[in-house]
Each structure stands twice: as C-alpha cells, then as structure tokens.
Amino acid sequence: MEIREAGSEDIPLIKNLAELIWPEAYGDILSEEQLRYMLDLIYNESALKKQMDIGHKFIIILKDGIEIGFASFSQKSPQEPTIFRLHKIYVLPRQHAQGAGNYMLNYISEESVKAGGTQLELNVNKYNIAKQFYEKKGFTVSKEEVIDIGKGYVMDDYVMVKDL
C-alpha cells in the first residue's frame, strides 16, 4: 500500500470515492435523503476545495496503484495546537479488513506527531460499526454530541480521542 498527499486536482476522485463508499458505510444508519444531503453538502467541489484551503490535509491510499480510499486531518485549532482532528477516513467496502484503514491511521498519527500533535480526535456516528475499529486502535469516547447540519438533519456522534 502507498499513501500520497492529495491536492485540488484530486477533488473529483475524492468525490467519486465518497459516492461509492458512503452508501455502504451509512446505508443502514441514515435515510437515503439524509445520505444524499450530506454527500452533496460535504463532498461538492467547492466544499472540498474550502476544506483544503482551511488546512485539511487530504491523503489518498493506493493498493497496487489503484486508489481505494482517502482521509483528511488537520490541527484542531490555533488555540489547541497539539490536538489534531481526523475529519474523514474511508476505504472502499471491498477493501475493508485488509489493512488500509490502519495504514492511513498510522500515517495520520505519525504526521500529527511530526507537527507537534499529542492527541488525535474524531467524531463517529453512534451507530457506525467503525467505532469498534477506533476502539481497537486506542481511541476512547470523550463525549457525545448532536450537530445540526440543516434541513432538519443532525449528526448524532461520539467524540473519540487517542493520545499520540
């Protein structure tokens, strides 16, 4: 497996991967309408460009030269410079349980430490089986939060943290 940093030229690829991954990842958790709304909100070209512009570092993972997933992370805030946020980490469903998620998480942890990070934080939907993956990787639930994302939809999440 190989990781490469993504740039604005990769926005169509990231959007396409999200379109392939999200229905599998969230199909049993979210209504089809909310899933579509969130994809359109978070993964449209201008939204992805804005995320990159404000400092979200995107990476692409490749297996045998083929893009199979992506992730993004950043420093949480200037006020909390040692806390890094894992914003996204997704792998094509047919590639699950083959080490790609672990490979990206290790890369993100290493890059965060190099940049002065001492803790990695993320949000995960309360009903997402990915929570078990994060727990195996040393993350613990620090709090619960419900985030209003508009149109009557919310994200019902756990905030999880891990010391680096």
PDB file of C-alpha atoms in Angstrom:
ATOM      1  CA  MET A   1       0.000   0.000   0.000  1.00  0.00           C
ATOM      2  CA  GLU A   2       1.045   3.535  -0.674  1.00  0.00           C
ATOM      3  CA  ILE A   3      -0.164   6.932   0.511  1.00  0.00           C
ATOM      4  CA  ARG A   4       0.079  10.144  -1.416  1.00  0.00           C
ATOM      5  CA  GLU A   5      -0.970  13.621  -0.468  1.00  0.00           C
ATOM      6  CA  ALA A   6      -3.994  14.880  -2.367  1.00  0.00           C
ATOM      7  CA  GLY A   7      -4.441  18.288  -3.918  1.00  0.00           C
ATOM      8  CA  SER A   8      -7.262  20.173  -5.581  1.00  0.00           C
ATOM      9  CA  GLU A   9      -6.717  18.110  -8.736  1.00  0.00           C
ATOM     10  CA  ASP A  10      -7.895  15.086  -6.688  1.00  0.00           C
ATOM     11  CA  ILE A  11     -11.255  16.610  -5.752  1.00  0.00           C
ATOM     12  CA  PRO A  12     -13.164  14.648  -8.451  1.00  0.00           C
ATOM     13  CA  LEU A  13     -11.507  11.422  -7.244  1.00  0.00           C
ATOM     14  CA  ILE A  14     -12.353  12.115  -3.580  1.00  0.00           C
ATOM     15  CA  LYS A  15     -15.944  12.955  -4.527  1.00  0.00           C
ATOM     16  CA  ASN A  16     -16.225   9.747  -6.570  1.00  0.00           C
ATOM     17  CA  LEU A  17     -14.787   7.591  -3.769  1.00  0.00           C
ATOM     18  CA  ALA A  18     -17.226   9.153  -1.280  1.00  0.00           C
ATOM     19  CA  GLU A  19     -20.132   8.403  -3.640  1.00  0.00           C
ATOM     20  CA  LEU A  20     -19.034   4.741  -3.745  1.00  0.00           C
ATOM     21  CA  ILE A  21     -18.260   4.371  -0.033  1.00  0.00           C
ATOM     22  CA  TRP A  22     -20.959   6.326   1.790  1.00  0.00           C
ATOM     23  CA  PRO A  23     -23.998   4.242   0.754  1.00  0.00           C
ATOM     24  CA  GLU A  24     -22.256   1.165   2.196  1.00  0.00           C
ATOM     25  CA  ALA A  25     -20.954   2.949   5.296  1.00  0.00           C
ATOM     26  CA  TYR A  26     -24.156   4.769   6.191  1.00  0.00           C
ATOM     27  CA  GLY A  27     -26.953   2.995   4.305  1.00  0.00           C
ATOM     28  CA  ASP A  28     -28.213   1.248   7.438  1.00  0.00           C
ATOM     29  CA  ILE A  29     -27.793   4.330   9.649  1.00  0.00           C
ATOM     30  CA  LEU A  30     -29.099   7.277   7.620  1.00  0.00           C
ATOM     31  CA  SER A  31     -32.129   7.735   5.422  1.00  0.00           C
ATOM     32  CA  GLU A  32     -31.392   7.865   1.712  1.00  0.00           C
ATOM     33  CA  GLU A  33     -32.422  11.531   1.755  1.00  0.00           C
ATOM     34  CA  GLN A  34     -30.016  12.436   4.592  1.00  0.00           C
ATOM     35  CA  LEU A  35     -27.197  10.454   2.993  1.00  0.00           C
ATOM     36  CA  ARG A  36     -27.673  12.320  -0.301  1.00  0.00           C
ATOM     37  CA  TYR A  37     -27.953  15.672   1.503  1.00  0.00           C
ATOM     38  CA  MET A  38     -24.704  15.065   3.405  1.00  0.00           C
ATOM     39  CA  LEU A  39     -22.801  13.893   0.328  1.00  0.00           C
ATOM     40  CA  ASP A  40     -23.962  16.972  -1.570  1.00  0.00           C
ATOM     41  CA  LEU A  41     -23.088  19.236   1.379  1.00  0.00           C
ATOM     42  CA  ILE A  42     -19.656  17.858   2.296  1.00  0.00           C
ATOM     43  CA  TYR A  43     -18.326  16.473  -0.979  1.00  0.00           C
ATOM     44  CA  ASN A  44     -19.275  19.043  -3.588  1.00  0.00           C
ATOM     45  CA  GLU A  45     -16.250  20.527  -5.334  1.00  0.00           C
ATOM     46  CA  SER A  46     -16.386  23.926  -3.620  1.00  0.00           C
ATOM     47  CA  ALA A  47     -16.816  22.344  -0.160  1.00  0.00           C
ATOM     48  CA  LEU A  48     -13.811  20.070  -0.686  1.00  0.00           C
ATOM     49  CA  LYS A  49     -11.750  22.990  -2.011  1.00  0.00           C
ATOM     50  CA  LYS A  50     -12.702  25.062   1.031  1.00  0.00           C
ATOM     51  CA  GLN A  51     -11.696  22.217   3.365  1.00  0.00           C
ATOM     52  CA  MET A  52      -8.296  22.072   1.663  1.00  0.00           C
ATOM     53  CA  ASP A  53      -7.968  25.873   1.785  1.00  0.00           C
ATOM     54  CA  ILE A  54      -8.553  25.999   5.560  1.00  0.00           C
ATOM     55  CA  GLY A  55      -5.841  23.431   6.212  1.00  0.00           C
ATOM     56  CA  HIS A  56      -7.403  20.000   5.954  1.00  0.00           C
ATOM     57  CA  LYS A  57      -4.668  17.734   4.616  1.00  0.00           C
ATOM     58  CA  PHE A  58      -6.145  15.061   2.338  1.00  0.00           C
ATOM     59  CA  ILE A  59      -4.426  11.786   1.564  1.00  0.00           C
ATOM     60  CA  ILE A  60      -5.214   9.034  -0.917  1.00  0.00           C
ATOM     61  CA  ILE A  61      -4.369   5.393  -0.262  1.00  0.00           C
ATOM     62  CA  LEU A  62      -3.458   3.171  -3.187  1.00  0.00           C
ATOM     63  CA  LYS A  63      -3.219  -0.586  -3.399  1.00  0.00           C
ATOM     64  CA  ASP A  64      -1.410  -1.958  -6.432  1.00  0.00           C
ATOM     65  CA  GLY A  65      -1.558   1.539  -7.937  1.00  0.00           C
ATOM     66  CA  ILE A  66      -5.351   1.829  -7.579  1.00  0.00           C
ATOM     67  CA  GLU A  67      -6.992   4.450  -5.347  1.00  0.00           C
ATOM     68  CA  ILE A  68      -9.002   2.594  -2.694  1.00  0.00           C
ATOM     69  CA  GLY A  69      -9.686   5.253  -0.075  1.00  0.00           C
ATOM     70  CA  PHE A  70      -8.965   8.666   1.369  1.00  0.00           C
ATOM     71  CA  ALA A  71      -8.680  10.552   4.616  1.00  0.00           C
ATOM     72  CA  SER A  72      -8.296  14.118   5.850  1.00  0.00           C
ATOM     73  CA  PHE A  73      -6.934  15.625   9.027  1.00  0.00           C
ATOM     74  CA  SER A  74      -5.763  18.944  10.445  1.00  0.00           C
ATOM     75  CA  GLN A  75      -4.723  20.768  13.557  1.00  0.00           C
ATOM     76  CA  LYS A  76      -7.905  21.259  15.581  1.00  0.00           C
ATOM     77  CA  SER A  77      -7.367  24.993  16.122  1.00  0.00           C
ATOM     78  CA  PRO A  78      -4.661  27.569  16.807  1.00  0.00           C
ATOM     79  CA  GLN A  79      -5.926  27.640  20.402  1.00  0.00           C
ATOM     80  CA  GLU A  80      -5.366  23.864  20.714  1.00  0.00           C
ATOM     81  CA  PRO A  81      -2.233  23.353  18.602  1.00  0.00           C
ATOM     82  CA  THR A  82      -1.381  19.900  19.970  1.00  0.00           C
ATOM     83  CA  ILE A  83      -4.787  18.381  19.201  1.00  0.00           C
ATOM     84  CA  PHE A  84      -5.311  17.089  15.682  1.00  0.00           C
ATOM     85  CA  ARG A  85      -8.681  16.178  14.128  1.00  0.00           C
ATOM     86  CA  LEU A  86      -9.301  13.207  11.918  1.00  0.00           C
ATOM     87  CA  HIS A  87     -12.072  14.565   9.696  1.00  0.00           C
ATOM     88  CA  LYS A  88     -12.515  11.680   7.281  1.00  0.00           C
ATOM     89  CA  ILE A  89     -11.191   8.183   6.764  1.00  0.00           C
ATOM     90  CA  TYR A  90     -12.863   5.963   4.201  1.00  0.00           C
ATOM     91  CA  VAL A  91     -11.942   2.796   2.326  1.00  0.00           C
ATOM     92  CA  LEU A  92     -13.871   1.094  -0.466  1.00  0.00           C
ATOM     93  CA  PRO A  93     -16.048  -1.629   1.109  1.00  0.00           C
ATOM     94  CA  ARG A  94     -14.455  -4.446  -0.910  1.00  0.00           C
ATOM     95  CA  GLN A  95     -11.091  -3.395   0.574  1.00  0.00           C
ATOM     96  CA  HIS A  96     -12.209  -3.500   4.221  1.00  0.00           C
ATOM     97  CA  ALA A  97     -10.249  -5.644   6.701  1.00  0.00           C
ATOM     98  CA  GLN A  98      -7.131  -5.595   4.527  1.00  0.00           C
ATOM     99  CA  GLY A  99      -5.163  -3.008   6.490  1.00  0.00           C
ATOM    100  CA  ALA A 100      -5.859   0.174   4.505  1.00  0.00           C
ATOM    101  CA  GLY A 101      -7.653   1.988   7.332  1.00  0.00           C
ATOM    102  CA  ASN A 102      -4.923   1.048   9.782  1.00  0.00           C
ATOM    103  CA  TYR A 103      -2.251   2.160   7.313  1.00  0.00           C
ATOM    104  CA  MET A 104      -3.883   5.584   6.892  1.00  0.00           C
ATOM    105  CA  LEU A 105      -4.458   5.983  10.635  1.00  0.00           C
ATOM    106  CA  ASN A 106      -0.800   5.214  11.353  1.00  0.00           C
ATOM    107  CA  TYR A 107       0.283   7.720   8.699  1.00  0.00           C
ATOM    108  CA  ILE A 108      -2.005  10.410  10.131  1.00  0.00           C
ATOM    109  CA  SER A 109      -0.770   9.727  13.669  1.00  0.00           C
ATOM    110  CA  GLU A 110       2.866   9.992  12.563  1.00  0.00           C
ATOM    111  CA  GLU A 111       2.258  13.201  10.600  1.00  0.00           C
ATOM    112  CA  SER A 112       0.357  14.709  13.531  1.00  0.00           C
ATOM    113  CA  VAL A 113       3.217  13.924  15.935  1.00  0.00           C
ATOM    114  CA  LYS A 114       5.737  15.453  13.491  1.00  0.00           C
ATOM    115  CA  ALA A 115       3.611  18.632  13.529  1.00  0.00           C
ATOM    116  CA  GLY A 116       3.556  18.758  17.340  1.00  0.00           C
ATOM    117  CA  GLY A 117       0.415  16.748  17.965  1.00  0.00           C
ATOM    118  CA  THR A 118      -0.106  14.908  21.232  1.00  0.00           C
ATOM    119  CA  GLN A 119      -3.713  13.846  20.717  1.00  0.00           C
ATOM    120  CA  LEU A 120      -5.929  12.779  17.816  1.00  0.00           C
ATOM    121  CA  GLU A 121      -9.670  13.447  17.968  1.00  0.00           C
ATOM    122  CA  LEU A 122     -12.540  12.346  15.733  1.00  0.00           C
ATOM    123  CA  ASN A 123     -16.302  12.134  15.501  1.00  0.00           C
ATOM    124  CA  VAL A 124     -18.053   8.887  14.692  1.00  0.00           C
ATOM    125  CA  ASN A 125     -21.761   8.255  14.293  1.00  0.00           C
ATOM    126  CA  LYS A 126     -23.070   6.480  17.391  1.00  0.00           C
ATOM    127  CA  TYR A 127     -24.397   3.623  15.265  1.00  0.00           C
ATOM    128  CA  ASN A 128     -21.399   3.222  12.967  1.00  0.00           C
ATOM    129  CA  ILE A 129     -19.507  -0.062  13.351  1.00  0.00           C
ATOM    130  CA  ALA A 130     -16.312   1.941  12.700  1.00  0.00           C
ATOM    131  CA  LYS A 131     -16.455   2.828  16.412  1.00  0.00           C
ATOM    132  CA  GLN A 132     -15.142  -0.676  17.138  1.00  0.00           C
ATOM    133  CA  PHE A 133     -12.203  -0.105  14.758  1.00  0.00           C
ATOM    134  CA  TYR A 134     -11.312   3.119  16.565  1.00  0.00           C
ATOM    135  CA  GLU A 135     -11.555   1.429  19.971  1.00  0.00           C
ATOM    136  CA  LYS A 136      -9.161  -1.300  18.808  1.00  0.00           C
ATOM    137  CA  LYS A 137      -6.762   1.467  17.761  1.00  0.00           C
ATOM    138  CA  GLY A 138      -6.794   3.016  21.237  1.00  0.00           C
ATOM    139  CA  PHE A 139      -9.480   5.691  20.906  1.00  0.00           C
ATOM    140  CA  THR A 140     -11.907   6.239  23.766  1.00  0.00           C
ATOM    141  CA  VAL A 141     -15.192   8.127  23.884  1.00  0.00           C
ATOM    142  CA  SER A 142     -14.728  11.541  25.488  1.00  0.00           C
ATOM    143  CA  LYS A 143     -18.254  12.884  24.948  1.00  0.00           C
ATOM    144  CA  GLU A 144     -21.399  12.713  22.859  1.00  0.00           C
ATOM    145  CA  GLU A 145     -22.634  15.492  20.611  1.00  0.00           C
ATOM    146  CA  VAL A 146     -25.535  16.168  18.304  1.00  0.00           C
ATOM    147  CA  ILE A 147     -24.714  18.531  15.436  1.00  0.00           C
ATOM    148  CA  ASP A 148     -27.429  20.266  13.437  1.00  0.00           C
ATOM    149  CA  ILE A 149     -26.440  20.106   9.765  1.00  0.00           C
ATOM    150  CA  GLY A 150     -29.530  21.785   8.336  1.00  0.00           C
ATOM    151  CA  LYS A 151     -32.730  20.679   6.597  1.00  0.00           C
ATOM    152  CA  GLY A 152     -33.848  19.046   9.855  1.00  0.00           C
ATOM    153  CA  TYR A 153     -30.908  16.606   9.877  1.00  0.00           C
ATOM    154  CA  VAL A 154     -28.425  16.015  12.671  1.00  0.00           C
ATOM    155  CA  MET A 155     -25.233  14.084  13.182  1.00  0.00           C
ATOM    156  CA  ASP A 156     -25.556  12.009  16.373  1.00  0.00           C
ATOM    157  CA  ASP A 157     -21.923  11.316  17.246  1.00  0.00           C
ATOM    158  CA  TYR A 158     -19.382  10.209  19.762  1.00  0.00           C
ATOM    159  CA  VAL A 159     -16.254  12.312  20.033  1.00  0.00           C
ATOM    160  CA  MET A 160     -13.330   9.918  20.453  1.00  0.00           C
ATOM    161  CA  VAL A 161      -9.740  10.729  21.396  1.00  0.00           C
ATOM    162  CA  LYS A 162      -6.394   8.983  21.451  1.00  0.00           C
ATOM    163  CA  ASP A 163      -3.098  10.093  22.898  1.00  0.00           C
ATOM    164  CA  LEU A 164      -0.299  10.024  20.321  1.00  0.00           C
TER     165      LEU A 164
END
